[in-house]
C-alpha positions as MATLAB code, in Angstrom:
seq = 'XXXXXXXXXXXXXXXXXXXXXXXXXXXXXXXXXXXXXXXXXXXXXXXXXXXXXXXXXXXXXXXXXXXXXXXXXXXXXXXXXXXXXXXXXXXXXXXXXXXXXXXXXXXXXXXXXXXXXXXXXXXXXXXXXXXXXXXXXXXXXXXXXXXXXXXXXXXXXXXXXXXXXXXXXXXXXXXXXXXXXXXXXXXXXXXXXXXXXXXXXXXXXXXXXXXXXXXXXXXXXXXXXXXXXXXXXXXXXXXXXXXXXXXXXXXXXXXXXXXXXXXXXXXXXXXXXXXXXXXXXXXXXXXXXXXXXXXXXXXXXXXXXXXXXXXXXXXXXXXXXXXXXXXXXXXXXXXXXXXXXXXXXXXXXXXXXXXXXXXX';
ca = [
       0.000    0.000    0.000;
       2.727    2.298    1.316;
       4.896    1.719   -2.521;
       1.796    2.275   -4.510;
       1.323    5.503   -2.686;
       4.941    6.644   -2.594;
       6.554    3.806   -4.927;
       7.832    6.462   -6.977;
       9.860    8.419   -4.815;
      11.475    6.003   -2.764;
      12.659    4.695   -6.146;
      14.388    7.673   -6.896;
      15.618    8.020   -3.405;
      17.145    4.251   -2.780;
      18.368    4.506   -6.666;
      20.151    7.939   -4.993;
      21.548    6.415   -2.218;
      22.850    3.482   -3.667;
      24.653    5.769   -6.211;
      26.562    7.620   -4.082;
      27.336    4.574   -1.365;
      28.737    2.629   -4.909;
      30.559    5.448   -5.550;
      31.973    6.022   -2.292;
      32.822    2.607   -0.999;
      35.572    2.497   -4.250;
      36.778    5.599   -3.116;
      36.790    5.004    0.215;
      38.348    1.388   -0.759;
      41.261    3.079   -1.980;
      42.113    5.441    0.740;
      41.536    2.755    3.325;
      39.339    4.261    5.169;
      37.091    1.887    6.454;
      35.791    4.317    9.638;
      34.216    6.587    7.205;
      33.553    4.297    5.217;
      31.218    2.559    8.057;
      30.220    6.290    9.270;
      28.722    6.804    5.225;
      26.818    4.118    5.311;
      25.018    4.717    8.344;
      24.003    8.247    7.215;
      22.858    6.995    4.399;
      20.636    3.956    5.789;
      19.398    6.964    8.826;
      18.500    8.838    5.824;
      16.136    6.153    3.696;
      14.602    5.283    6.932;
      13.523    8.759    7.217;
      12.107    8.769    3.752;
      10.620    5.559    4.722;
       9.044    6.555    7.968;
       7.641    9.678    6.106;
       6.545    8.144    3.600;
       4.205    6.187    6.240;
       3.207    9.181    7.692;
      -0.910   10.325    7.735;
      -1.671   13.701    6.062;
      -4.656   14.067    8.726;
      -5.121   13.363   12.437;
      -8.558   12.578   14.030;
      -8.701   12.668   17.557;
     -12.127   11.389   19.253;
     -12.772   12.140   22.703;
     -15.902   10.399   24.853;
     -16.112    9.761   28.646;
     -16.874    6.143   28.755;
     -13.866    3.764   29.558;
     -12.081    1.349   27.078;
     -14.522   -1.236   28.165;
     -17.619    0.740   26.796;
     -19.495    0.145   23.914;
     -18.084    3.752   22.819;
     -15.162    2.705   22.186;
     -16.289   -0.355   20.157;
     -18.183    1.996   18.183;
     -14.947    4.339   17.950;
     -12.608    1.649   17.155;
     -14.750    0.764   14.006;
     -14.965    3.737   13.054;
     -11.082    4.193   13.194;
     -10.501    0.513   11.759;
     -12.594    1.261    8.519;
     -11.373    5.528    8.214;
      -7.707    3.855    8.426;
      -8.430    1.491    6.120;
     -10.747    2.932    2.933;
      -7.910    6.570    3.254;
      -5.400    4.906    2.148;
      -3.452    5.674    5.979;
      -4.122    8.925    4.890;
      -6.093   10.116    7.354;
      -4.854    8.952   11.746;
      -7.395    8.098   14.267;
      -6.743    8.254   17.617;
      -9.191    7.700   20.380;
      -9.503    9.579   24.422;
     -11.494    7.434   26.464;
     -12.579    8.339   29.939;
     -12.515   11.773   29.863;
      -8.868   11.976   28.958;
      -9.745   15.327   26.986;
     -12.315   16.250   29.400;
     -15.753   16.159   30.482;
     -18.577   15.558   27.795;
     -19.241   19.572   28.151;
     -16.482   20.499   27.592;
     -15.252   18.239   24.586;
     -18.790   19.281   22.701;
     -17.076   23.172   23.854;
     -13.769   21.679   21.959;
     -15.587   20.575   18.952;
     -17.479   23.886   18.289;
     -14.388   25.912   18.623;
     -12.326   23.590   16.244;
      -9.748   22.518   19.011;
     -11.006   18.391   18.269;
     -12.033   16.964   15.597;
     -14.954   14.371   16.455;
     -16.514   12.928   20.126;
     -19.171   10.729   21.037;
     -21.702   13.090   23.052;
     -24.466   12.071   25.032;
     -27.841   13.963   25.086;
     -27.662   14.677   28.679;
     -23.957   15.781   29.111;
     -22.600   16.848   26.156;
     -25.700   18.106   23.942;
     -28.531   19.578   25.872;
     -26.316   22.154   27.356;
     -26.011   23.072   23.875;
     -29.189   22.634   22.609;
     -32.458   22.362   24.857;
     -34.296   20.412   22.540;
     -31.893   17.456   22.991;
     -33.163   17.302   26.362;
     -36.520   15.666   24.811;
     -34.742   12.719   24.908;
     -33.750   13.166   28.647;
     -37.460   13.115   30.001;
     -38.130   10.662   32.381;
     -40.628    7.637   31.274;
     -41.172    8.590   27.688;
     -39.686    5.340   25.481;
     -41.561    1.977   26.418;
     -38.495   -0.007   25.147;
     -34.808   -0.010   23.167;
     -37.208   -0.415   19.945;
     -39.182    2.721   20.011;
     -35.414    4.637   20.636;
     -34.479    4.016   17.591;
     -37.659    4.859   15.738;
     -37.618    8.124   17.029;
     -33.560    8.859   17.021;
     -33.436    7.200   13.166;
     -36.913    9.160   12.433;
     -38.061   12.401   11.818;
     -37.512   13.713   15.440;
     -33.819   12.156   16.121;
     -32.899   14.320   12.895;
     -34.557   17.174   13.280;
     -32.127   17.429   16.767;
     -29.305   16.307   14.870;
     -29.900   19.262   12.820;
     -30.008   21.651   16.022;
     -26.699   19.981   16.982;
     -25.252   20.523   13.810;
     -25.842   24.533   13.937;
     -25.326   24.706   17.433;
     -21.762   23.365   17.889;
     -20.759   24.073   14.183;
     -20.238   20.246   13.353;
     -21.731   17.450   11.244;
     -23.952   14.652   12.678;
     -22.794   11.058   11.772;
     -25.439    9.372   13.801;
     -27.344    8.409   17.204;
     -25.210    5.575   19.295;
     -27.342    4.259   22.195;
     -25.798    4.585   25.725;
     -28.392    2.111   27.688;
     -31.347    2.088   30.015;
     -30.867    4.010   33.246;
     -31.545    3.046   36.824;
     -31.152    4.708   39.782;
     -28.738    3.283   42.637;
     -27.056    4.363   45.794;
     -25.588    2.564   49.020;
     -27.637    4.068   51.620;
     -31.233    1.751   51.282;
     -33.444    0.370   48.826;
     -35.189    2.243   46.721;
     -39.035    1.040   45.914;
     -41.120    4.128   46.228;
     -39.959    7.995   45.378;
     -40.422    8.460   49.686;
     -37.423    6.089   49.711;
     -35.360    8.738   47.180;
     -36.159   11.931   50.153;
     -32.742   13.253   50.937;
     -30.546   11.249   48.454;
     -28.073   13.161   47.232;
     -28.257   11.457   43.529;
     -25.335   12.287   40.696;
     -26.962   13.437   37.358;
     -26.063   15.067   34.147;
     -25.606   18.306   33.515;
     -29.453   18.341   31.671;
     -31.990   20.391   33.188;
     -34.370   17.646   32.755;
     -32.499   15.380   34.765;
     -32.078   17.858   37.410;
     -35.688   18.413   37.661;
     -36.560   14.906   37.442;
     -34.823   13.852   40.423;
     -35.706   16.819   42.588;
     -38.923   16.007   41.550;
     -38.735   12.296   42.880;
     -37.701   13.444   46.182;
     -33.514   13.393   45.703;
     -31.242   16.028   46.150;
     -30.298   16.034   42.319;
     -26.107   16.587   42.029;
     -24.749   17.524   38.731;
     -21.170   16.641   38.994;
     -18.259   15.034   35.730;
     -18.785   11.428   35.412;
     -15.322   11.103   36.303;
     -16.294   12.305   39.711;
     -18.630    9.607   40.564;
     -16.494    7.269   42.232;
     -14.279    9.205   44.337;
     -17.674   11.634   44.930;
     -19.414    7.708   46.476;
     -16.386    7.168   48.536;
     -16.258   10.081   50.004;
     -19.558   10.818   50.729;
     -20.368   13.647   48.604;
     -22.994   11.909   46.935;
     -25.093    8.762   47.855;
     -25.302    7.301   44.404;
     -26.391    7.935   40.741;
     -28.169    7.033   37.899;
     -26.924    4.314   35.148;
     -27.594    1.705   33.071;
     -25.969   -1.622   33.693;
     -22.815   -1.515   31.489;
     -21.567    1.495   33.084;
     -22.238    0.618   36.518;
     -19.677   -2.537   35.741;
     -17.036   -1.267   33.435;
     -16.868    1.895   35.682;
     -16.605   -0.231   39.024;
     -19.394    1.444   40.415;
     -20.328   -2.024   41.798;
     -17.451   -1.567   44.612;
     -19.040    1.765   46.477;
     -23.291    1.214   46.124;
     -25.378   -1.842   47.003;
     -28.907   -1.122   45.800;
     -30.235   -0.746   42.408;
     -33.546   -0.143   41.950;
     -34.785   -0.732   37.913;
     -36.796    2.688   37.356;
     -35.492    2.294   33.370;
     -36.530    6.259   33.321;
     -34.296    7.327   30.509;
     -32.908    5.935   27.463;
     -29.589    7.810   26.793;
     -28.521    8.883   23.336;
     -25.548    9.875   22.653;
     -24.520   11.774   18.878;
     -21.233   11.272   17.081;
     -20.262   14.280   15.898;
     -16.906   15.582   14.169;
     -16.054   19.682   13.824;
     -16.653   21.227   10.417;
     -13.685   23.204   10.795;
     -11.735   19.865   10.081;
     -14.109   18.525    7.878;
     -13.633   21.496    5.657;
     -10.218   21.085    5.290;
     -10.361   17.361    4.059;
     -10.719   16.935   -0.061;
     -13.788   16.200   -1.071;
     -13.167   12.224   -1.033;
     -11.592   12.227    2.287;
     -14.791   14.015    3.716;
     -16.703   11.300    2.606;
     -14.992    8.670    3.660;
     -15.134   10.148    7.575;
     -18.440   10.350    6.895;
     -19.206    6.594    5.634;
     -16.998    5.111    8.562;
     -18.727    7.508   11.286;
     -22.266    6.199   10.092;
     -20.923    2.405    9.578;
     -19.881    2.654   13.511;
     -23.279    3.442   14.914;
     -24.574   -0.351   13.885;
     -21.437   -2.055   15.820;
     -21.584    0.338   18.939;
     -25.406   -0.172   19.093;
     -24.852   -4.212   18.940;
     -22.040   -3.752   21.327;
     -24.344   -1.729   24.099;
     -27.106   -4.826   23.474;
     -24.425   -7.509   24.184;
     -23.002   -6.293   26.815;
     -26.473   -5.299   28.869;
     -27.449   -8.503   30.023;
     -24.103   -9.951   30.771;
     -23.326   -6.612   32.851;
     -26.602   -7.569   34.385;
     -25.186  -10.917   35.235;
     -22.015  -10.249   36.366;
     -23.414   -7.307   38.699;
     -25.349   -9.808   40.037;
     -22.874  -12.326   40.633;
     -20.894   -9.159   42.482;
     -23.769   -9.087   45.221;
     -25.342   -5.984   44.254;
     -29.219   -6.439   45.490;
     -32.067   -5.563   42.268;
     -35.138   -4.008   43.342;
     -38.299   -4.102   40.859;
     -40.557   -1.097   41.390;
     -43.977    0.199   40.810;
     -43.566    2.776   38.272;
     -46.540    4.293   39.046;
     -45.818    6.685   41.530;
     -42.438    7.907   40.528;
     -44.335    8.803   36.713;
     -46.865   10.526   38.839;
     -44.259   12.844   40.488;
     -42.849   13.885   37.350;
     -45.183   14.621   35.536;
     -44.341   18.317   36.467;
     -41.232   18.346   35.000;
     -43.094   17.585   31.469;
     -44.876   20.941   31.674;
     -41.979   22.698   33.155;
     -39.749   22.024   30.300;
     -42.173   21.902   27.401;
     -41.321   25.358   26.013;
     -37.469   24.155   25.997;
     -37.874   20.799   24.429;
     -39.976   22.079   21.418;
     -43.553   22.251   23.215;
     -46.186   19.614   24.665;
     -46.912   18.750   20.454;
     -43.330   17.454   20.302;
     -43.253   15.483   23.393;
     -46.590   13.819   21.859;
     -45.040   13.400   18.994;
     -42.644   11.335   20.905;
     -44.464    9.025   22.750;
     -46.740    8.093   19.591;
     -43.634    7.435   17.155;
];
């Protein structure tokens, strides 16, 4: 691949080389000087493996940034992106991926991609969107998708990219597609949670969204936005009581270790948008731009089939860990929220949208 790209001029250049070393070792032959002669040689082999490791070298960098940790679906979703990008450029275009908030929080890398500073991240709706856009925070209402099905009809129909859309404008970037980041429950070492009494007092960890905020004040908790990369330390130390996940994080992030009850409220499906800055974009050729493109959307399929894998053996394995499952009548908690529905209707595009939703 690499001598089809640059066949022709490391022809030239080993043709070059070998030239002048010919050349040279006669010379050098009759002086008797083999020290130079050995001190030649060597600058010229340093010098074709510089051609060489040039020569290897990718005309674009793409660094992608999420918060999950190598374990996540994310980055199964960003490695295939990065496998197939890799592959159909030609190595002309370098992905590398920052897990766990190695670039910072989900706010802040959705700040990084509207400025230009990186070039794509995998953004969820509640931490790296909706602070952007309000309407993302749709998605963040509490009891509005009846299973994973009815997600995807409405993030791969007409409302998931009509918010894509808002994304787009709002952090200057292009849209590749919708990954899915799980089913959340709420859990926290303190007691069990069966009723929204048992949530009075709980200082709970959400995202940034105003949706979530209001949704667990509503229940009864002390809602606590706080980095995700917070959570553990913020359990230990007693800064918070818990927080609100779905299954896969609560294992990969060894959330397991500091709570004991989980209580399966499934109250929000997360989404989470790939997205990549047009300020890079627009300095790709045309053919390069479409290939990041075609890899981005090609990644959503294996990141979605990674999240639906890894669900129910997280489930097991949580289990197996000793952490104690509580089923609960979701009656009264969607009774106490249904407050934050008309609270946040003007943000989210209006009671017609969140209709919308819940019929799609």
């Amino acid at each position: 691949m690499i001598f089809d790209k640059f066949g022709g001029v490391l022809l030239f250049f080993l043709l070059f080389f070998g030239n002048i070393l010919a050349v040279s070792i006669k010379y050098q032959q009759r002086k008797g000087k083999k020290m130079k002669l050995l001190k030649l040689f060597s600058l010229s082999l340093i010098s074709m493996m510089y051609v060489f490791s040039n020569a290897n070298a990718a005309d674009f960098t793409i660094k992608l940034a999420h918060n999950g940790p190598e374990q996540h679906p994310f980055q199964d979703g960003a490695l295939a992106f990065k496998s197939e990008l890799e592959k159909s450029s030609n190595g002309a275009i370098e992905v590398q991926i920052f897990p766990g908030e190695q670039l910072g929080d989900e706010e802040a890398t959705s700040q990084m991609i509207k400025l230009g500073t990186l070039q794509c991240a995998i953004e969820s709706a509640g931490g790296g969107l909706a602070p952007f856009v309000p309407e993302a925070d749709l998605l963040n209402l509490p009891f509005v998708f009846d299973d994973v099905e009815h997600f995807y009809r409405v993030v791969d129909g007409p409302i998931g990219t009509g918010l894509a859309g808002k994304v787009e404008s709002a952090l200057n970037a292009k849209f590749m597609g919708w990954y899915f980041s799980g089913i959340r429950n709420v859990w926290n070492d303190e007691r069990a949670v069966k009723s929204p009494d048992d949530l009075k007092g709980l200082k709970i960890r959400v995202m940034g969204s105003p949706v979530l905020i209001d949704t667990f004040n509503a229940l009864g908790a002390q809602a606590t936005p706080m980095s995700f990369g917070e959570v553990y330390t913020s359990i230990q130390q007693g800064v918070i009581d818990g927080a609100e996940t779905d299954h896969v994080d609560l294992l990969v992030e060894n959330f397991y270790e500091v709570t004991e009850h989980v209580s399966l409220t499934g109250h929000m499906y997360l989404g989470a948008g790939l997205v990549c800055s047009n300020k890079f974009l627009d300095t790709l050729p045309a053919d390069l731009k479409e290939k990041v493109v075609n890899a981005a959307k090609s990644s959503v399929s294996v990141e979605r089939a990674a999240m639906a894998s890894m669900t129910g053996d997280a489930l097991k394995q949580l289990k197996e860990k000793g952490l104690k499952f509580y089923d609960v009548d979701l009656g009264p908690f969607r009774k106490k929220v249904e407050s934050v529905y008309l609270k946040n209707a003007d943000n989210v595009g209006g009671m017609a949208a969140i209709q919308a939703l819940a019929k799609q």
